[in-house]
Tab-separated table of C-alpha atoms in Angstrom:
chain	number	residue	atom	x	y	z
K	338	MET	CA	0.000	0.000	0.000
K	339	ALA	CA	1.477	3.329	-0.996
K	340	HIS	CA	1.761	6.078	1.601
K	341	PRO	CA	2.776	9.422	0.107
K	342	ALA	CA	3.520	11.034	3.474
K	343	PRO	CA	5.351	9.283	6.310
K	344	LEU	CA	3.578	8.550	9.574
K	345	LYS	CA	6.536	9.939	11.524
K	346	ALA	CA	5.640	13.434	10.291
K	347	MET	CA	2.514	13.287	12.451
K	348	ARG	CA	4.333	12.955	15.778
K	349	HIS	CA	2.961	15.021	18.629
K	350	ASP	CA	3.817	15.213	22.296
K	351	GLY	CA	1.883	12.776	24.425
K	352	MET	CA	1.950	10.227	27.183
K	353	ARG	CA	4.195	7.250	27.510
K	354	HIS	CA	2.713	3.790	27.043
K	355	ASP	CA	4.858	0.793	27.857
K	356	GLY	CA	2.373	-2.081	27.985
K	357	MET	CA	4.247	-3.739	30.850
K	358	ARG	CA	2.845	-6.505	33.041
K	359	HIS	CA	2.345	-6.366	36.789
K	360	ASP	CA	2.216	-9.182	39.321
K	361	ARG	CA	-1.104	-9.290	41.125
K	362	PRO	CA	-2.959	-11.457	43.662
K	363	GLY	CA	-3.600	-15.064	42.725
K	364	LEU	CA	-6.668	-16.692	41.281
K	365	ASP	CA	-8.879	-18.446	43.789
K	366	GLN	CA	-7.525	-21.863	44.649
K	367	GLN	CA	-10.538	-23.709	43.249
K	368	ARG	CA	-9.969	-22.242	39.809
K	369	LEU	CA	-6.264	-22.993	39.984
K	370	ASP	CA	-7.093	-26.580	40.879
K	371	ARG	CA	-9.532	-26.841	37.977
K	372	LEU	CA	-6.938	-25.506	35.569
K	373	GLY	CA	-4.227	-27.774	36.929
K	374	LEU	CA	-1.627	-25.041	36.412
K	375	GLY	CA	-0.272	-25.260	39.937
K	376	GLN	CA	0.213	-29.028	39.786
K	377	LEU	CA	1.795	-28.698	36.353
K	378	ALA	CA	4.381	-26.183	37.531
K	379	ALA	CA	5.045	-27.882	40.851
K	380	GLY	CA	5.731	-31.151	39.093
K	381	LEU	CA	8.735	-29.711	37.282
K	382	ALA	CA	10.128	-26.976	39.525
K	383	ARG	CA	11.489	-27.895	42.934
K	384	SER	CA	10.833	-24.474	44.472
K	385	ALA	CA	7.228	-24.388	43.219
K	386	THR	CA	5.936	-26.886	45.752
K	387	ALA	CA	6.504	-24.495	48.654
K	388	ALA	CA	5.380	-21.355	46.833
K	389	GLU	CA	2.090	-19.512	46.705
K	390	PRO	CA	0.782	-18.947	43.167
K	391	VAL	CA	1.074	-15.410	41.812
K	392	VAL	CA	-0.969	-14.431	38.771
K	393	LEU	CA	1.110	-12.647	36.150
K	394	ALA	CA	-1.721	-12.449	33.600
K	395	ASP	CA	-5.315	-13.644	33.347
K	396	ARG	CA	-7.016	-12.596	30.125
K	397	PRO	CA	-8.495	-14.150	26.983
K	398	THR	CA	-5.008	-14.571	25.492
K	399	GLY	CA	-3.958	-16.829	28.357
K	400	THR	CA	-3.573	-17.369	32.084
K	401	VAL	CA	-0.043	-17.149	33.452
K	402	ILE	CA	0.923	-18.011	37.025
K	403	ARG	CA	4.216	-18.117	38.858
K	404	LEU	CA	5.108	-20.721	41.430
K	405	GLY	CA	8.585	-20.187	42.791
K	406	ASP	CA	11.031	-20.278	39.917
K	407	ALA	CA	8.505	-21.770	37.467
K	408	VAL	CA	5.919	-20.067	35.280
K	409	ALA	CA	2.983	-21.993	33.834
K	410	LYS	CA	0.883	-20.618	30.988
K	411	ALA	CA	-2.534	-21.843	29.912
K	412	HIS	CA	-2.918	-20.824	26.277
K	413	PRO	CA	-6.245	-19.758	24.739
K	414	GLU	CA	-8.671	-22.412	23.551
K	415	THR	CA	-8.107	-21.260	19.985
K	416	ALA	CA	-4.371	-21.989	20.087
K	417	ASP	CA	-3.128	-24.270	17.312
K	418	ALA	CA	-1.435	-27.080	19.241
K	419	ASP	CA	0.885	-28.072	16.394
K	420	ALA	CA	1.979	-24.503	15.756
K	421	LEU	CA	2.505	-23.935	19.477
K	422	ALA	CA	4.619	-27.084	19.745
K	423	ALA	CA	6.799	-25.873	16.860
K	424	ARG	CA	7.231	-22.510	18.546
K	425	VAL	CA	8.143	-24.031	21.907
K	426	ALA	CA	10.653	-26.335	20.213
K	427	THR	CA	12.185	-23.296	18.496
K	428	ALA	CA	12.579	-21.502	21.831
K	429	ALA	CA	14.368	-24.582	23.166
K	430	HIS	CA	16.735	-24.801	20.186
K	431	PRO	CA	20.406	-23.919	20.865
K	432	ALA	CA	20.306	-21.471	17.962
K	433	LEU	CA	18.052	-19.224	20.075
K	434	ALA	CA	20.140	-19.424	23.268
K	435	GLY	CA	20.515	-15.992	24.819
K	436	ILE	CA	17.697	-14.590	22.673
K	437	LEU	CA	14.482	-16.420	23.601
K	438	LEU	CA	13.891	-17.666	27.129
K	439	PRO	CA	13.956	-21.470	26.779
K	440	PRO	CA	11.078	-23.558	28.152
K	441	LEU	CA	11.543	-25.871	31.081
K	442	PRO	CA	12.349	-29.481	30.158
K	443	PRO	CA	10.942	-31.488	28.500
K	444	ALA	CA	9.966	-28.467	26.361
K	445	THR	CA	6.645	-29.900	25.300
K	446	VAL	CA	3.024	-28.756	25.252
K	447	ALA	CA	0.849	-30.265	28.006
K	448	ARG	CA	-2.943	-30.460	28.220
K	449	LEU	CA	-4.913	-29.068	31.141
K	450	ALA	CA	-8.118	-30.500	32.574
K	451	ASP	CA	-10.185	-27.999	30.581
K	452	GLY	CA	-8.495	-29.015	27.334
K	453	ARG	CA	-6.300	-25.962	26.901
K	454	ALA	CA	-2.664	-26.247	25.935
K	455	ALA	CA	-0.134	-25.352	28.627
K	456	THR	CA	3.588	-24.667	28.662
K	457	LEU	CA	6.216	-24.281	31.375
K	458	TRP	CA	8.972	-21.698	31.624
K	459	PRO	CA	11.565	-20.473	34.098
K	460	TYR	CA	10.728	-17.260	35.905
K	461	GLY	CA	12.545	-14.111	34.832
K	462	THR	CA	12.504	-10.605	36.270
K	463	PRO	CA	10.411	-8.268	34.088
K	464	VAL	CA	11.147	-4.659	33.210
K	465	ASP	CA	10.354	-2.449	36.210
K	466	PRO	CA	7.304	-0.300	35.330
K	467	GLY	CA	8.150	2.027	38.199
K	468	ASP	CA	11.520	2.981	36.741
K	469	PRO	CA	10.995	4.327	33.191
K	470	GLY	CA	14.560	5.642	33.134
K	471	ASP	CA	15.931	2.118	33.362
K	472	VAL	CA	14.114	0.529	30.405
K	473	PRO	CA	16.586	-1.646	28.436
K	474	TRP	CA	15.832	-0.235	24.992
K	475	GLU	CA	19.264	-1.112	23.652
K	476	ALA	CA	18.938	-4.701	24.814
K	477	ALA	CA	15.496	-4.930	23.215
K	478	GLY	CA	16.755	-3.652	19.874
K	479	THR	CA	19.754	-5.981	19.911
K	480	LEU	CA	17.643	-9.029	20.833
K	481	LEU	CA	15.180	-8.351	18.033
K	482	ALA	CA	18.011	-7.975	15.514
K	483	ARG	CA	19.600	-11.228	16.689
K	484	LEU	CA	16.236	-12.993	16.484
K	485	HIS	CA	15.708	-11.747	12.930
K	486	ALA	CA	19.208	-12.892	11.957
K	487	THR	CA	18.653	-16.466	13.181
K	488	ASP	CA	19.684	-19.127	10.686
K	489	LEU	CA	16.447	-20.921	9.856
K	490	ARG	CA	18.073	-24.013	8.396
K	491	PRO	CA	18.597	-25.928	11.681
K	492	LEU	CA	15.029	-25.179	12.809
K	493	GLY	CA	11.982	-27.245	11.972
K	494	PRO	CA	8.971	-25.956	10.014
K	495	LEU	CA	7.488	-22.791	11.482
K	496	PRO	CA	4.130	-21.038	11.061
K	497	ARG	CA	3.807	-17.461	9.928
K	498	SER	CA	4.298	-14.725	12.491
K	499	GLY	CA	1.092	-13.507	14.087
K	500	TRP	CA	1.383	-9.779	13.360
K	501	PRO	CA	-0.502	-9.275	10.053
K	502	ALA	CA	-3.418	-11.549	10.964
K	503	ARG	CA	-4.142	-9.406	13.994
K	504	ALA	CA	-5.202	-6.495	11.801
K	505	GLY	CA	-8.099	-8.540	10.438
K	506	GLU	CA	-9.020	-9.704	13.927
K	507	ALA	CA	-9.085	-6.126	15.208
K	508	LEU	CA	-11.252	-5.004	12.294
K	509	ALA	CA	-13.708	-7.863	12.863
K	510	LEU	CA	-13.879	-6.985	16.565
K	511	LEU	CA	-14.594	-3.336	15.811
K	512	ARG	CA	-17.276	-4.141	13.225
K	513	ALA	CA	-19.004	-6.364	15.776
K	514	THR	CA	-18.971	-3.604	18.417
K	515	GLU	CA	-21.415	-0.730	18.829
K	516	THR	CA	-19.261	2.244	19.786
K	517	ASP	CA	-20.081	5.714	21.104
K	518	PRO	CA	-21.258	7.987	18.249
K	519	VAL	CA	-18.883	10.664	19.539
K	520	HIS	CA	-16.079	8.563	18.087
K	521	ALA	CA	-17.752	8.069	14.695
K	522	ARG	CA	-15.051	9.934	12.744
K	523	ALA	CA	-12.236	8.118	14.496
K	524	ARG	CA	-13.970	4.776	14.012
K	525	ALA	CA	-14.388	5.439	10.307
K	526	ALA	CA	-10.689	6.301	10.069
K	527	VAL	CA	-9.694	3.107	11.880
K	528	GLU	CA	-11.901	0.976	9.635
K	529	ARG	CA	-10.529	2.661	6.524
K	530	ILE	CA	-6.924	1.925	7.510
K	531	LEU	CA	-7.607	-1.685	8.481
K	532	SER	CA	-9.716	-2.329	5.376
K	533	ALA	CA	-6.900	-1.350	3.026
K	534	PRO	CA	-4.516	-4.011	1.675
K	535	LEU	CA	-1.740	-4.812	4.126
K	536	PRO	CA	1.788	-3.667	3.305
K	537	PRO	CA	3.469	-6.477	1.350
K	538	CYS	CA	5.436	-8.955	3.436
K	539	PRO	CA	8.554	-10.617	2.031
K	540	ALA	CA	8.173	-13.822	0.083
K	541	GLN	CA	8.471	-17.027	2.098
K	542	GLY	CA	12.102	-17.448	1.121
K	543	ALA	CA	12.973	-13.956	2.350
K	544	ALA	CA	11.039	-14.152	5.618
K	545	VAL	CA	12.923	-14.140	8.921
K	546	LEU	CA	12.146	-15.393	12.405
K	547	CYS	CA	9.945	-12.770	14.087
K	548	HIS	CA	8.627	-12.481	17.620
K	549	GLY	CA	5.127	-11.528	16.513
K	550	ASP	CA	4.022	-9.649	19.651
K	551	PHE	CA	6.884	-7.485	20.837
K	552	HIS	CA	6.440	-4.956	23.629
K	553	LEU	CA	8.326	-4.261	26.847
K	554	GLY	CA	6.306	-6.843	28.744
K	555	GLN	CA	8.031	-9.449	26.580
K	556	LEU	CA	11.432	-8.803	28.162
K	557	VAL	CA	12.707	-10.572	31.266
K	558	SER	CA	16.074	-10.884	32.913
K	559	HIS	CA	17.112	-14.497	33.487
K	560	PRO	CA	18.300	-15.842	35.848
K	561	ALA	CA	15.971	-13.666	37.886
K	562	ASP	CA	18.690	-12.560	40.305
K	563	GLY	CA	20.806	-10.634	37.827
K	564	GLY	CA	20.827	-12.446	34.498
K	565	SER	CA	20.725	-11.141	30.937
K	566	TRP	CA	17.676	-9.948	29.025
K	567	HIS	CA	15.634	-12.470	27.021
K	568	LEU	CA	12.492	-12.299	24.904
K	569	ILE	CA	9.510	-14.284	26.192
K	570	ASP	CA	6.071	-15.382	24.933
K	571	VAL	CA	6.300	-17.419	21.747
K	572	ASP	CA	2.564	-17.563	20.983
K	573	GLU	CA	2.984	-15.519	17.784
K	574	LEU	CA	6.571	-16.504	16.940
K	575	GLY	CA	7.061	-17.338	13.279
K	576	LEU	CA	8.242	-16.325	9.853
K	577	GLY	CA	7.575	-12.829	8.620
K	578	ASP	CA	8.771	-9.309	7.955
K	579	PRO	CA	11.030	-7.875	10.708
K	580	ALA	CA	9.417	-4.458	10.286
K	581	TRP	CA	6.314	-5.741	12.058
K	582	ASP	CA	8.291	-6.442	15.249
K	583	LEU	CA	9.335	-2.779	15.287
K	584	ALA	CA	5.965	-1.437	14.165
K	585	ARG	CA	4.317	-1.190	17.589
K	586	PRO	CA	7.007	1.030	19.180
K	587	ALA	CA	7.174	2.967	15.884
K	588	ALA	CA	3.434	3.586	16.065
K	589	TRP	CA	3.679	4.648	19.708
K	590	PHE	CA	6.507	7.033	18.813
K	591	ALA	CA	4.495	8.571	15.973
K	592	ALA	CA	1.495	9.005	18.282
K	593	GLY	CA	3.581	10.761	20.919
K	594	LEU	CA	3.337	7.892	23.387
K	595	LEU	CA	7.005	6.909	23.210
K	596	PRO	CA	9.590	9.685	23.736
K	597	PRO	CA	11.886	10.266	20.755
K	598	ALA	CA	14.997	9.484	22.795
K	599	ASP	CA	13.633	6.050	23.729
K	600	TRP	CA	12.580	5.281	20.162
K	601	HIS	CA	15.994	6.198	18.811
K	602	ARG	CA	17.712	4.080	21.476
K	603	LEU	CA	15.665	1.070	20.362
K	604	LEU	CA	16.037	1.702	16.637
K	605	GLY	CA	19.706	2.636	16.926
K	606	ALA	CA	20.552	-0.570	18.771
K	607	TYR	CA	18.587	-2.613	16.253
K	608	ARG	CA	20.344	-1.055	13.275
K	609	ALA	CA	23.745	-1.405	14.953
K	610	ALA	CA	23.124	-5.133	15.270
K	611	ALA	CA	21.565	-5.381	11.791
K	612	PRO	CA	23.853	-3.281	9.573
K	613	GLY	CA	22.179	-1.983	6.450
K	614	TRP	CA	18.623	-2.689	7.562
K	615	GLY	CA	16.278	0.052	6.397
K	616	GLY	CA	18.876	1.758	4.214
K	617	SER	CA	19.120	5.514	4.563
K	618	ASP	CA	15.502	5.873	5.708
K	619	PRO	CA	14.197	3.021	7.876
K	620	TRP	CA	10.847	4.786	8.144
K	621	ALA	CA	10.172	3.922	4.517
K	622	VAL	CA	10.075	0.291	5.668
K	623	LEU	CA	8.292	0.924	8.969
K	624	ASP	CA	5.610	3.367	7.820
K	625	GLY	CA	3.080	0.878	6.448
K	626	PRO	CA	3.201	-1.604	9.351
K	627	ALA	CA	3.202	1.271	11.873
K	628	ARG	CA	0.009	2.683	10.375
K	629	VAL	CA	-1.677	-0.705	10.589
K	630	MET	CA	-0.448	-1.160	14.170
K	631	THR	CA	-1.836	2.258	15.114
K	632	ALA	CA	-5.259	1.402	13.726
K	633	GLN	CA	-5.206	-2.079	15.243
K	634	ALA	CA	-4.559	-0.660	18.712
K	635	ALA	CA	-7.178	2.059	18.170
K	636	ALA	CA	-9.782	-0.533	17.154
K	637	ARG	CA	-9.203	-2.489	20.330
K	638	ALA	CA	-9.308	0.741	22.341
K	639	LEU	CA	-12.755	1.588	20.956
K	640	ALA	CA	-13.963	-1.936	21.703
K	641	ARG	CA	-12.643	-1.730	25.274
K	642	ALA	CA	-14.343	1.622	25.812
K	643	ALA	CA	-17.648	0.255	24.531
K	644	GLU	CA	-17.435	-2.828	26.721
K	645	SER	CA	-16.522	-0.903	29.869
K	646	GLY	CA	-18.837	2.052	29.261
K	647	ARG	CA	-15.916	4.402	29.875
K	648	SER	CA	-14.239	6.977	27.696
K	649	PRO	CA	-10.977	5.983	26.001
K	650	SER	CA	-7.841	6.686	28.046
K	651	ASP	CA	-5.460	9.481	27.121
K	652	GLU	CA	-3.188	6.945	25.434
K	653	ASP	CA	-6.109	5.549	23.447
K	654	GLU	CA	-7.197	9.040	22.423
K	655	ALA	CA	-3.698	9.670	21.075
K	656	LEU	CA	-4.012	6.577	18.878
K	657	LEU	CA	-7.433	7.679	17.617
K	658	ILE	CA	-6.003	11.090	16.756
K	659	SER	CA	-3.179	9.391	14.872
K	660	CYS	CA	-5.710	7.444	12.803
K	661	LEU	CA	-7.522	10.668	11.894
K	662	ARG	CA	-4.223	12.156	10.809
K	663	ILE	CA	-3.304	9.094	8.762
K	664	VAL	CA	-6.482	9.239	6.663
K	665	ALA	CA	-6.051	13.000	6.212
K	666	LEU	CA	-2.636	12.570	4.588
K	667	PRO	CA	-2.623	13.251	0.829
């Protein structure tokens, strides 16, 4: 899709949005028992048996609990078991050592009592949301570049990365949602962006290994007591265009939600580890995916506002404004 004017020209000052996860109180014990997550983790991690479960995430995309030094994740019912198994095996492969956090042995996909797929991982220390000055942007950029440079030949067959498909999912969600008429113009802009053909991805032979859902919540330090940074969450790992892994922070930067200094730290580290990527103007590569990512996030923001009965947050409003600016470009 051609874009005569670059999205980066629309930057405005705004709020920071990091998308980081927070530990929170556990699920009730009955639900944990029904899921079988606690027993699953305790069976493989010695410290888990004496630990109280801590919920790291509980949402439609999965339930994640920590028990001691083990983390158990129940994946959504819609997860493709074969694709998930291939992704877990990739994370366990020596070629990804020091890049992706490896699963706990035996690095397989288990089945919970409710039929959902489950995986086990070591616990790592996440980025501290209370210390925005200590975000490891350089490490993030370097890890993404190393991931994208992975030699695919030793790896088994892999599915496509999850990024592009999410645009269609976000559009379907928005079209199925009755939103506040006050946002009619913004909604129309979001639908227009998401209805357009996606920016072309590289042919299968040119595709690289992509994370598929990168944000700061996907970084942990392992071992937890002072290790190195790793990427986590392989649910969308697969073959694709590396620009999509950078598109979310690029979109946040263009919307004023990511300070320029932070964006340039991330992009600079990525380009230092991937010489020549993007040529003289990396935004020419990032612009299309960043526009789609902006609209995708805005669609979900409108759906959340409709479901909760609340107005969009300041961050969400910034994304809606970006969509209006995108469709106004010549």
